[in-house]
Amino acid sequence: MTKRLNALAGLLASVGLTLLGLVIITFLIGRVMPIDPIIAAVGDNAPQEVVERARLEMGLDQPILMQFFHYVVQLLHGDLGRSILTKNPVISDIARYFPATLELATAAVIVAAIIGIPLGVWAAVRQGTWIDQTIRVVCLAGHSVPVFVLALISLLVFYAALGIAPGPGRQDIVFQDMVPHITGVLTIDSIIAGDWDALWDALAHMVQPVCILAYFSMAYITRMTRAFMLDALRGEYVITARAKGLSPFSVIWIHAFPNVGVQLVTVLALTYAGLLEGAVVTETVFSWPGLGQYLTVSLMNADMNPVMGATLLVGLVYVGLNLLADAVYRQLDPRVR
Amino acid sequence: MSAAFSQAWLLDETPASRSQAAWGRRYRAWLDLRSNPLAMIGLVVVVAFVILSLAAPLLATHDPGVQNLTNRLAKPSVAHWLGTDELGRDIYSRILYGGRVTLGMVIAVVLLVAPLGLAVGCIAGYSGGAVDRILMRVTDVFLAFPRLILALAFVAALKPGVESAVLAIALTAWPPYARLARAETMTVRNSDFIAACRLTGAPAGRIVLRHIAPLCVPSLVVRITLDMSSIIITAASLGFLGMGAQPPSPEWGAMIATAKRFIFEQWWVPTIPGLAIFMASLAFNFLGDGLRDVLDPKQR
């Protein structure tokens, strides 16, 4: 019991230190800006007294350590500052944009897992054959093409040439603001409202970005599944199962795969976290009103509070997902307990 | 020397010298790699990519910066093999020169990242204790950000441009190398030859530099090759988002960014640089994948 408590304390300490590191990095990013944050806030032509007052209000007259201290205190109060561009508190902006990214990333990881895991298993079972090679090439190709290129080509083919997919954006203009905003996740909100046309429209808009993100992250999932599966298939229990005369299906999916499934939890968590990154680029191409677009638009306008806030949030999600994967792994696999 | 490098000498089961054993091992790895078609395709394309970039001034049919506003967005033709862009510049020549930008960025990142990762990893792994814990904690913090987002924030904090992009990518790319070098160091740290070395009175610096670091290099090389494609894509993404190389630089990502509004009418203008990124990155992936199979048989 004390051993577990100690382990927990160690874990908490290391997470705490990582978080502190995250905050330090974001703070430094915000402070080394070449653009004067005061000018950015009050404008070029502000009179001297306004500039001075803003400097005092923003605490920029204080030593850097004090500024950092204030930044941390603000963070602990859930205050990420105000966006110069949208004039809203960053935290409420993020609350509005983040669900859209979350929706995209979640759907993409589900699609990638549904396709990638069986592909990985198949490649492992048929190791060395042309099936294995084809799967490898398809996956490596997915990992080699930048998502913005794929997104542009997809828009060209499916939207412009064939006309079977909706254009950029998250909704048709007809449905704009028709569904009450509850969770911010459009598909769920549509279901809650019982508006099936809006749901259909939202899903149709998701198909392209989700498929592109899923294809990009499928490579990693498939490669890892294949490696784990090869390992599992070498196990003696698999030989036993085969010797007993079980069907190949039963050997692969009932005996070997469950052992792989546990390891895949970590892979899926990492993929999910990585999708946040892919989302930044995809969102700019598809005009998807998510965190990535918020981040890039703020970057272009040197609006540092949103940049710091969004970066910090993504870092937090990253750390959180890693922790979660670790915990799930411990629960599922008795060997590491 | 040519006689010394005969096949029999290389494949000798009982090498007479250290260098013969080392060359023999390299030769066998090469034979392994040669039997992997994907890796060979990758190698050929990578070599072609490097040659085309280096010889860009010789191969280009036009000056990549010269505009010709009367011949904008032309289709591929004899005069302009891949057409012209929105300012009438020759796309083929720009792609060649863009390869130089990309290649330069990739090399710069690797030159910054590999020694840094190696140093941090070896020092952490060899020292152990508090030094190890502190260095690995710093590594974890950098690993806690997705690469592109941290790079974006860094570039914004510095100034958009090639140099900042290289620095930002390097800053976000070193942690995995440090992790890898540390893991390798831990496995050899307690081996007999290191102990023997220590007994002769060799200082820690010498042991790390001469005996441990060289052993970490092969796995680092594989990792770098596999990482190349991700560096290329990150560089292109930064360019695409307007945070990397700035126009009029013919960087591939930046070319796509300026040409993306023509995707529906003159689709080849943004698609060709996209294809270039894809080919370069796929080639590195093929090569890295093959190298990993050769150097790390466990993954097969």
XYZ file of C-alpha atoms in Angstrom:
637
model
C 0.000 0.000 0.000
C 2.756 2.459 0.948
C 4.528 1.387 -2.209
C 1.554 2.393 -4.310
C 1.222 5.661 -2.411
C 4.894 6.390 -3.021
C 4.487 5.615 -6.693
C 1.480 7.924 -6.814
C 3.414 10.710 -5.074
C 6.274 10.281 -7.524
C 3.864 10.418 -10.427
C 2.183 13.548 -9.096
C 5.551 15.218 -8.547
C 6.690 14.438 -12.085
C 3.398 15.619 -13.583
C 3.618 18.783 -11.509
C 7.141 19.470 -12.746
C 6.119 18.836 -16.351
C 3.212 21.237 -15.982
C 5.492 23.856 -14.456
C 7.827 23.406 -17.418
C 4.882 23.864 -19.802
C 3.901 27.090 -18.085
C 7.491 28.398 -18.142
C 7.831 27.712 -21.865
C 4.513 29.349 -22.736
C 5.409 32.334 -20.568
C 8.777 32.732 -22.271
C 7.173 32.452 -25.711
C 4.880 35.297 -24.746
C 7.739 37.445 -23.449
C 10.373 37.180 -26.167
C 7.965 38.547 -28.785
C 9.667 41.165 -30.923
C 6.399 43.081 -31.067
C 5.744 45.338 -28.120
C 2.689 43.858 -26.359
C 1.614 47.312 -25.214
C 1.569 48.762 -28.723
C -0.273 45.651 -29.851
C -2.883 46.292 -27.163
C -3.419 50.053 -27.406
C -2.444 50.678 -31.026
C 0.318 52.578 -32.780
C -0.949 56.088 -32.249
C -1.820 55.915 -28.571
C -0.585 58.904 -26.554
C 2.280 58.387 -24.126
C 0.072 58.413 -21.014
C -2.164 55.637 -22.376
C 0.907 53.545 -23.120
C 2.194 54.128 -19.606
C -1.134 53.230 -18.035
C -1.350 50.051 -20.135
C 2.171 49.137 -19.078
C 1.157 49.446 -15.430
C -2.125 47.599 -15.982
C -0.381 44.723 -17.746
C 2.268 44.560 -15.027
C 5.062 44.988 -17.537
C 6.942 47.437 -15.305
C 7.705 44.670 -12.828
C 10.680 42.309 -12.773
C 10.310 39.235 -14.947
C 10.016 36.864 -11.997
C 7.131 38.873 -10.590
C 5.498 38.851 -14.022
C 5.832 35.091 -14.111
C 4.352 34.838 -10.634
C 1.365 36.938 -11.696
C 0.980 34.835 -14.824
C 0.817 31.642 -12.751
C -1.656 33.188 -10.293
C -3.835 34.264 -13.226
C -3.636 30.781 -14.719
C -4.699 29.217 -11.442
C -7.745 31.470 -11.536
C -8.512 30.194 -15.022
C -7.616 33.561 -16.530
C -5.688 33.350 -19.805
C -5.907 37.048 -20.551
C -7.915 38.766 -23.248
C -7.624 38.379 -26.987
C -6.867 41.665 -28.714
C -8.468 40.434 -31.901
C -11.805 39.091 -30.650
C -11.904 41.296 -27.514
C -13.110 38.233 -25.569
C -11.353 36.505 -22.688
C -9.144 33.810 -24.225
C -10.705 31.156 -22.039
C -14.198 31.744 -23.455
C -12.815 31.862 -26.996
C -11.148 28.520 -26.416
C -14.341 27.109 -24.955
C -16.059 28.072 -28.182
C -13.420 26.797 -30.623
C -12.074 23.728 -28.873
C -15.180 21.486 -29.234
C -14.928 21.766 -33.022
C -11.346 20.500 -32.934
C -12.255 17.829 -30.431
C -15.068 16.622 -32.692
C -12.696 16.410 -35.653
C -9.899 14.654 -33.759
C -12.202 12.189 -32.027
C -13.930 11.166 -35.227
C -10.563 10.853 -36.955
C -9.027 8.648 -34.276
C -12.079 6.383 -34.341
C -11.922 6.013 -38.124
C -8.158 5.497 -38.024
C -8.472 2.795 -35.377
C -11.325 0.998 -37.137
C -9.316 0.812 -40.355
C -5.749 0.793 -39.059
C -5.928 -1.960 -36.446
C -7.374 -4.688 -38.706
C -4.905 -3.640 -41.422
C -2.033 -4.030 -38.965
C -3.263 -7.438 -37.858
C -3.708 -8.521 -41.461
C -0.192 -7.363 -42.353
C 1.250 -9.289 -39.417
C -0.627 -12.473 -40.252
C 0.458 -12.243 -43.889
C 3.956 -11.083 -43.028
C 6.308 -10.799 -45.984
C 3.658 -11.313 -48.645
C 2.496 -8.754 -51.167
C -0.397 -7.907 -48.832
C 2.066 -6.897 -46.124
C 4.055 -4.847 -48.622
C 0.982 -3.124 -50.049
C -0.270 -2.183 -46.605
C 3.169 -0.843 -45.747
C 3.336 1.325 -48.869
C -0.205 2.655 -48.432
C 0.518 3.573 -44.824
C 3.906 5.144 -45.472
C 2.339 7.166 -48.258
C -0.291 8.427 -45.841
C 2.408 9.479 -43.461
C 4.432 11.216 -46.159
C 1.842 13.497 -47.679
C 1.297 16.775 -45.849
C -2.319 17.025 -44.721
C -2.764 20.405 -46.397
C -1.832 18.959 -49.783
C -4.231 16.081 -49.336
C -6.910 18.482 -48.151
C -6.507 20.705 -51.214
C -6.583 17.760 -53.589
C -9.608 16.328 -51.834
C -11.446 19.642 -52.173
C -10.487 19.763 -55.828
C -11.680 16.254 -56.608
C -14.693 15.681 -54.379
C -16.038 19.215 -54.046
C -15.096 21.029 -57.254
C -14.844 18.262 -59.855
C -17.296 15.621 -58.688
C -19.504 17.799 -56.515
C -20.302 14.984 -54.105
C -18.830 16.574 -50.979
C -19.737 19.852 -49.304
C -17.217 22.674 -49.420
C -15.120 24.078 -46.610
C -16.647 24.973 -43.276
C -18.455 23.123 -40.557
C -22.056 23.804 -41.594
C -24.065 24.980 -44.535
C -25.126 28.587 -44.195
C -28.764 27.398 -43.964
C -28.081 25.633 -40.702
C -25.918 28.369 -39.183
C -26.968 28.963 -35.560
C -30.100 26.857 -36.033
C -29.029 24.238 -33.526
C -28.907 25.370 -29.879
C -25.331 25.518 -28.594
C -25.080 23.018 -25.726
C -21.876 21.004 -25.899
C -20.348 22.823 -28.843
C -19.944 19.470 -30.563
C -22.222 19.989 -33.529
C -23.175 16.358 -34.099
C -24.158 15.854 -30.468
C -25.987 19.168 -30.319
C -27.984 18.219 -33.413
C -28.952 14.902 -31.873
C -30.019 16.622 -28.650
C -32.106 19.077 -30.650
C -33.495 16.241 -32.748
C -32.608 18.146 -35.896
C -31.696 15.326 -38.262
C -31.097 17.555 -41.277
C -28.545 19.541 -39.297
C -26.928 16.311 -38.110
C -26.677 15.046 -41.672
C -25.198 18.349 -42.793
C -22.648 18.343 -39.976
C -21.631 14.756 -40.745
C -21.293 15.512 -44.445
C -18.980 18.405 -43.673
C -16.877 16.186 -41.447
C -16.247 13.427 -43.979
C -13.349 15.052 -45.847
C -11.282 16.464 -42.952
C -11.878 13.371 -40.840
C -10.817 10.963 -43.573
C -7.679 12.974 -44.290
C -6.657 13.159 -40.645
C -7.482 9.492 -40.195
C -5.371 8.478 -43.175
C -2.467 10.496 -41.830
C -2.569 8.880 -38.400
C -3.425 5.407 -39.652
C 0.210 4.776 -40.579
C 1.388 4.857 -36.987
C -1.487 2.734 -35.697
C -1.038 0.108 -38.399
C 2.732 -0.065 -38.001
C 2.526 -0.498 -34.241
C -0.329 -3.035 -34.459
C 1.731 -5.055 -36.910
C 4.812 -5.012 -34.690
C 2.882 -5.958 -31.538
C 0.952 -8.620 -33.391
C 4.108 -10.202 -34.809
C 5.408 -10.423 -31.280
C 2.174 -11.955 -30.006
C 1.977 -14.491 -32.831
C 5.376 -15.823 -31.784
C 4.046 -16.620 -28.295
C 3.859 -20.220 -27.192
C 0.182 -19.891 -26.316
C -0.493 -19.121 -29.963
C 1.319 -22.293 -31.005
C -0.743 -24.193 -28.431
C -3.961 -22.688 -29.746
C -2.983 -23.622 -33.295
C -2.009 -27.142 -32.202
C -5.410 -27.558 -30.581
C -6.850 -27.075 -34.048
C -8.619 -23.776 -33.407
C -9.699 -21.809 -36.427
C -7.297 -19.107 -37.620
C -9.916 -16.506 -36.739
C -10.097 -17.703 -33.170
C -6.306 -17.916 -32.837
C -5.800 -14.404 -34.135
C -8.680 -12.477 -32.654
C -9.500 -14.366 -29.455
C -6.079 -15.566 -28.355
C -3.452 -13.232 -29.761
C -5.242 -9.915 -30.235
C -6.392 -9.189 -26.662
C -2.745 -9.036 -25.585
C -2.041 -6.538 -28.326
C -5.117 -4.487 -27.498
C -3.625 -3.417 -24.194
C -0.513 -2.023 -25.835
C -2.617 -0.291 -28.445
C -4.204 1.925 -25.801
C -0.979 3.915 -25.542
C -0.670 4.112 -29.304
C -4.212 5.420 -29.656
C -3.652 8.025 -26.951
C -0.512 9.275 -28.691
C -2.316 9.332 -32.035
C -5.144 11.321 -30.539
C -2.724 13.857 -29.135
C -0.890 14.035 -32.459
C -4.171 14.707 -34.243
C -4.437 18.047 -32.478
C -1.392 19.008 -34.483
C -2.742 17.736 -37.780
C -5.932 19.604 -37.020
C -4.127 22.961 -37.070
C -3.256 22.606 -40.740
C -6.428 20.820 -41.783
C -8.583 23.474 -40.170
C -6.938 26.268 -42.153
C -7.676 24.500 -45.438
C -11.250 23.544 -44.578
C -12.014 26.833 -42.789
C -12.977 24.712 -39.803
C -13.665 27.050 -36.874
C -11.538 25.163 -34.367
C -8.627 25.731 -32.050
C -6.102 25.380 -34.863
C -7.636 28.184 -36.829
C -7.923 30.338 -33.726
C -4.230 29.713 -33.099
C -3.064 30.523 -36.615
C -5.230 33.623 -36.983
C -3.933 34.900 -33.648
C -0.366 34.130 -34.714
C -0.759 36.118 -37.924
C -1.943 39.096 -35.912
C 0.708 38.776 -33.204
C -2.065 38.363 -30.655
C -0.023 36.588 -28.027
C -2.538 35.802 -25.281
C -4.553 33.386 -27.433
C -1.335 31.835 -28.740
C -0.090 31.207 -25.219
C -3.475 29.965 -24.074
C -3.969 27.582 -26.979
C -0.407 26.254 -26.764
C -0.807 25.659 -23.053
C -4.123 23.892 -23.573
C -2.683 21.589 -26.210
C 0.256 20.799 -23.922
C -2.157 20.028 -21.096
C -4.199 17.704 -23.291
C -0.992 15.990 -24.352
C 0.175 15.407 -20.783
C -3.313 14.374 -19.713
C -3.673 11.824 -22.510
C -0.285 10.316 -21.715
C -1.248 9.983 -18.064
C -4.577 8.465 -18.984
C -2.961 5.949 -21.314
C -0.538 5.015 -18.585
C -3.344 4.505 -16.064
C -5.472 2.448 -18.453
C -2.442 0.371 -19.355
C -1.782 -0.352 -15.701
C -5.395 -1.341 -15.162
C -5.580 -3.640 -18.157
C -2.206 -5.325 -17.955
C -1.594 -7.086 -14.644
C 2.084 -7.550 -15.501
C 2.976 -3.895 -15.027
C 1.072 -3.438 -11.787
C 43.021 -0.963 -51.337
C 40.758 -2.404 -54.024
C 42.000 -5.930 -53.360
C 41.367 -5.442 -49.667
C 37.732 -4.631 -50.360
C 36.977 -7.830 -52.279
C 33.784 -9.649 -51.450
C 35.658 -12.553 -49.872
C 37.565 -10.178 -47.615
C 34.341 -8.464 -46.580
C 32.381 -11.650 -45.949
C 35.255 -13.422 -44.150
C 33.834 -15.292 -41.154
C 37.054 -14.807 -39.195
C 38.075 -11.190 -39.696
C 41.730 -10.534 -38.980
C 41.380 -6.941 -37.925
C 38.904 -4.634 -36.322
C 38.403 -2.626 -39.486
C 37.772 -5.811 -41.482
C 35.065 -6.844 -39.035
C 33.513 -3.390 -39.129
C 33.525 -3.219 -42.940
C 32.176 -6.747 -43.109
C 29.283 -5.808 -40.889
C 28.577 -2.721 -42.992
C 28.715 -4.773 -46.173
C 26.235 -7.313 -44.812
C 23.897 -4.513 -43.777
C 24.193 -3.096 -47.292
C 23.380 -6.499 -48.801
C 20.315 -6.670 -46.550
C 19.270 -3.206 -47.554
C 19.805 -3.972 -51.239
C 17.393 -6.877 -51.063
C 14.651 -4.522 -49.856
C 13.093 -2.951 -52.972
C 11.259 -0.190 -51.122
C 14.404 0.939 -49.362
C 16.297 0.988 -52.652
C 13.571 3.084 -54.300
C 13.810 5.418 -51.340
C 17.584 5.618 -51.598
C 17.488 6.361 -55.318
C 14.909 9.119 -54.891
C 16.799 10.632 -51.955
C 20.028 10.685 -53.954
C 18.185 12.160 -56.932
C 16.621 14.789 -54.683
C 20.041 15.800 -53.354
C 21.624 15.902 -56.826
C 18.736 17.866 -58.348
C 18.879 20.385 -55.525
C 22.638 20.815 -55.735
C 22.584 21.112 -59.522
C 19.549 23.400 -59.588
C 21.410 26.319 -61.270
C 22.510 23.978 -64.069
C 19.188 22.225 -64.554
C 16.799 25.142 -64.194
C 15.440 26.468 -67.480
C 14.502 29.857 -66.035
C 15.467 32.162 -63.213
C 13.126 31.139 -60.338
C 12.542 34.766 -59.345
C 11.904 36.365 -62.723
C 8.287 37.346 -63.231
C 6.497 37.417 -66.532
C 3.078 38.889 -65.965
C 1.972 38.328 -69.545
C 2.333 34.574 -69.115
C 0.630 33.897 -65.808
C -0.734 30.497 -64.718
C 0.281 28.878 -67.987
C -0.276 25.191 -68.540
C 2.742 22.878 -68.704
C 4.365 23.281 -72.112
C 7.695 22.924 -73.891
C 8.802 26.365 -72.755
C 7.634 25.857 -69.166
C 7.770 22.160 -68.363
C 5.527 22.425 -65.324
C 3.728 25.628 -66.242
C 3.974 29.028 -64.583
C 2.621 30.429 -61.341
C 0.480 33.479 -60.594
C 3.375 35.859 -61.353
C 4.481 34.039 -64.483
C 7.476 32.390 -62.819
C 8.598 29.007 -64.126
C 7.339 26.319 -61.717
C 9.895 23.692 -62.761
C 12.797 25.994 -61.915
C 11.150 27.042 -58.675
C 10.665 23.433 -57.629
C 14.382 22.767 -58.195
C 15.416 25.811 -56.175
C 12.778 24.976 -53.567
C 14.507 21.641 -53.124
C 17.601 23.561 -52.066
C 15.634 25.457 -49.429
C 14.089 22.257 -48.099
C 17.358 20.343 -48.196
C 19.153 23.189 -46.469
C 16.551 23.374 -43.735
C 16.609 19.606 -43.182
C 20.398 19.506 -42.973
C 20.507 22.498 -40.654
C 17.934 20.928 -38.347
C 19.798 17.624 -38.252
C 23.131 19.357 -37.588
C 21.568 21.184 -34.675
C 19.494 18.348 -33.303
C 21.662 15.256 -33.521
C 24.660 16.531 -31.497
C 22.356 18.160 -28.959
C 20.251 15.047 -28.480
C 23.328 12.855 -28.370
C 25.014 15.065 -25.782
C 21.969 15.376 -23.528
C 21.167 11.673 -23.792
C 24.706 10.429 -23.179
C 25.353 12.792 -20.288
C 22.035 11.942 -18.664
C 22.479 8.221 -19.178
C 26.088 8.112 -18.035
C 25.771 10.390 -15.012
C 22.520 8.998 -13.667
C 21.116 10.431 -10.446
C 20.053 14.052 -10.207
C 21.615 15.117 -13.535
C 19.702 12.364 -15.296
C 16.438 13.301 -13.601
C 16.755 16.994 -14.388
C 17.749 16.484 -18.024
C 14.995 13.948 -18.614
C 12.431 16.215 -16.998
C 13.406 19.014 -19.380
C 13.133 16.534 -22.252
C 9.671 15.503 -21.102
C 8.501 19.094 -21.027
C 9.514 19.586 -24.654
C 7.953 16.265 -25.575
C 4.707 17.420 -23.999
C 3.986 19.748 -26.922
C 3.003 18.630 -30.383
C 5.893 19.565 -32.632
C 4.105 21.842 -35.069
C 2.266 23.833 -32.426
C 5.393 24.504 -30.373
C 7.275 25.382 -33.551
C 4.501 27.769 -34.578
C 4.579 29.507 -31.225
C 8.376 29.772 -31.328
C 8.428 31.189 -34.831
C 5.796 33.712 -33.880
C 7.885 34.719 -30.891
C 10.998 35.123 -33.041
C 10.226 36.294 -36.569
C 8.777 34.307 -39.465
C 11.548 33.118 -41.765
C 13.785 30.213 -42.657
C 16.244 30.698 -39.784
C 13.502 30.880 -37.165
C 11.768 27.887 -38.678
C 14.980 25.853 -38.495
C 15.556 26.902 -34.889
C 11.964 26.168 -33.952
C 11.936 22.739 -35.583
C 15.270 21.919 -33.962
C 13.986 23.008 -30.569
C 11.030 20.680 -30.909
C 12.867 17.791 -32.549
C 15.724 17.023 -30.161
C 13.891 15.275 -27.268
C 13.367 11.893 -28.976
C 17.082 11.775 -29.837
C 18.013 12.477 -26.239
C 15.694 9.703 -25.097
C 17.165 7.271 -27.591
C 20.790 8.152 -26.786
C 20.044 7.821 -23.078
C 18.502 4.381 -23.531
C 21.518 3.233 -25.563
C 23.914 4.673 -22.991
C 22.145 2.898 -20.140
C 22.612 -0.454 -21.858
C 26.370 -0.073 -22.284
C 27.135 1.966 -19.187
C 27.729 -1.027 -16.948
C 29.443 -3.259 -19.466
C 32.933 -4.590 -18.860
C 34.758 -2.552 -21.460
C 33.524 0.681 -19.896
C 34.614 -0.571 -16.476
C 38.017 -1.463 -17.923
C 38.230 1.984 -19.429
C 37.439 3.565 -16.104
C 40.111 1.442 -14.419
C 42.735 2.853 -16.738
C 41.837 6.241 -15.339
C 39.985 7.656 -18.340
C 37.949 10.726 -17.396
C 34.180 10.601 -17.781
C 34.266 13.020 -20.689
C 36.595 10.783 -22.650
C 34.559 7.659 -21.902
C 31.348 9.310 -23.079
C 32.919 10.910 -26.131
C 35.102 8.069 -27.367
C 33.376 4.928 -26.143
C 29.681 5.556 -25.533
C 28.620 8.189 -28.058
C 29.892 6.229 -31.094
C 27.749 3.272 -30.039
C 24.640 5.440 -30.031
C 25.203 6.687 -33.569
C 23.675 3.815 -35.628
C 20.281 3.902 -33.932
C 20.396 7.681 -34.111
C 20.986 7.516 -37.862
C 17.922 5.333 -38.380
C 15.855 7.648 -36.253
C 17.106 10.675 -38.192
C 16.276 9.082 -41.538
C 12.772 8.293 -40.379
C 12.504 11.771 -38.897
C 13.569 13.498 -42.119
C 10.104 13.167 -43.602
C 8.546 14.647 -40.520
C 11.056 17.524 -40.626
C 10.258 18.106 -44.292
C 6.540 18.110 -43.568
C 6.879 20.402 -40.550
C 9.009 22.824 -42.578
C 6.470 22.769 -45.401
C 3.586 23.202 -42.956
C 5.282 26.217 -41.401
C 5.790 27.617 -44.900
C 2.162 26.886 -45.744
C 0.926 28.664 -42.623
C 3.100 31.667 -43.500
C 5.486 31.117 -40.607
C 8.379 29.484 -42.468
C 10.227 30.599 -45.573
C 8.655 33.798 -46.859
C 7.643 34.522 -50.433
C 9.199 35.070 -52.929
C 11.360 32.178 -51.686
C 10.469 29.096 -53.755
C 9.987 26.963 -50.642
C 7.457 24.243 -51.471
C 5.070 24.899 -48.585
C 5.080 28.648 -49.241
C 4.462 27.982 -52.945
C 1.367 25.989 -52.053
C 0.183 28.706 -49.690
C 0.260 31.397 -52.371
C -1.153 29.094 -55.047
C -3.918 27.436 -53.066
C -6.558 29.866 -54.284
C -6.028 28.535 -57.808
C -6.730 24.939 -56.817
C -10.076 24.835 -58.611
C -9.021 26.424 -61.916
C -5.253 25.916 -62.344
C -4.957 22.868 -60.144
C -1.387 22.008 -61.140
C 0.036 25.201 -59.648
C -0.438 24.153 -56.015
C -0.406 20.405 -56.713
C 3.100 20.182 -58.176
C 4.919 21.493 -55.082
C 2.680 19.178 -53.049
C 3.850 16.272 -55.136
C 7.463 17.324 -54.571
C 6.998 17.344 -50.788
C 5.248 13.991 -50.984
C 8.001 12.346 -53.022
C 10.846 13.654 -50.891
C 9.150 12.680 -47.678
C 8.023 9.270 -48.946
C 11.547 8.474 -50.118
C 12.978 9.184 -46.690
C 10.256 7.076 -45.113
C 11.000 4.128 -47.420
C 14.710 4.406 -46.746
C 14.301 4.784 -42.992
C 11.885 1.876 -42.837
C 14.358 -0.325 -44.684
C 17.285 0.833 -42.549
C 15.356 0.001 -39.419
C 14.656 -3.499 -40.695
C 18.342 -3.974 -41.390
C 19.772 -2.492 -38.222
C 17.067 -3.602 -35.823
C 16.078 -7.183 -36.707
C 13.618 -7.279 -33.813
C 11.215 -5.072 -35.772
C 11.013 -7.416 -38.728
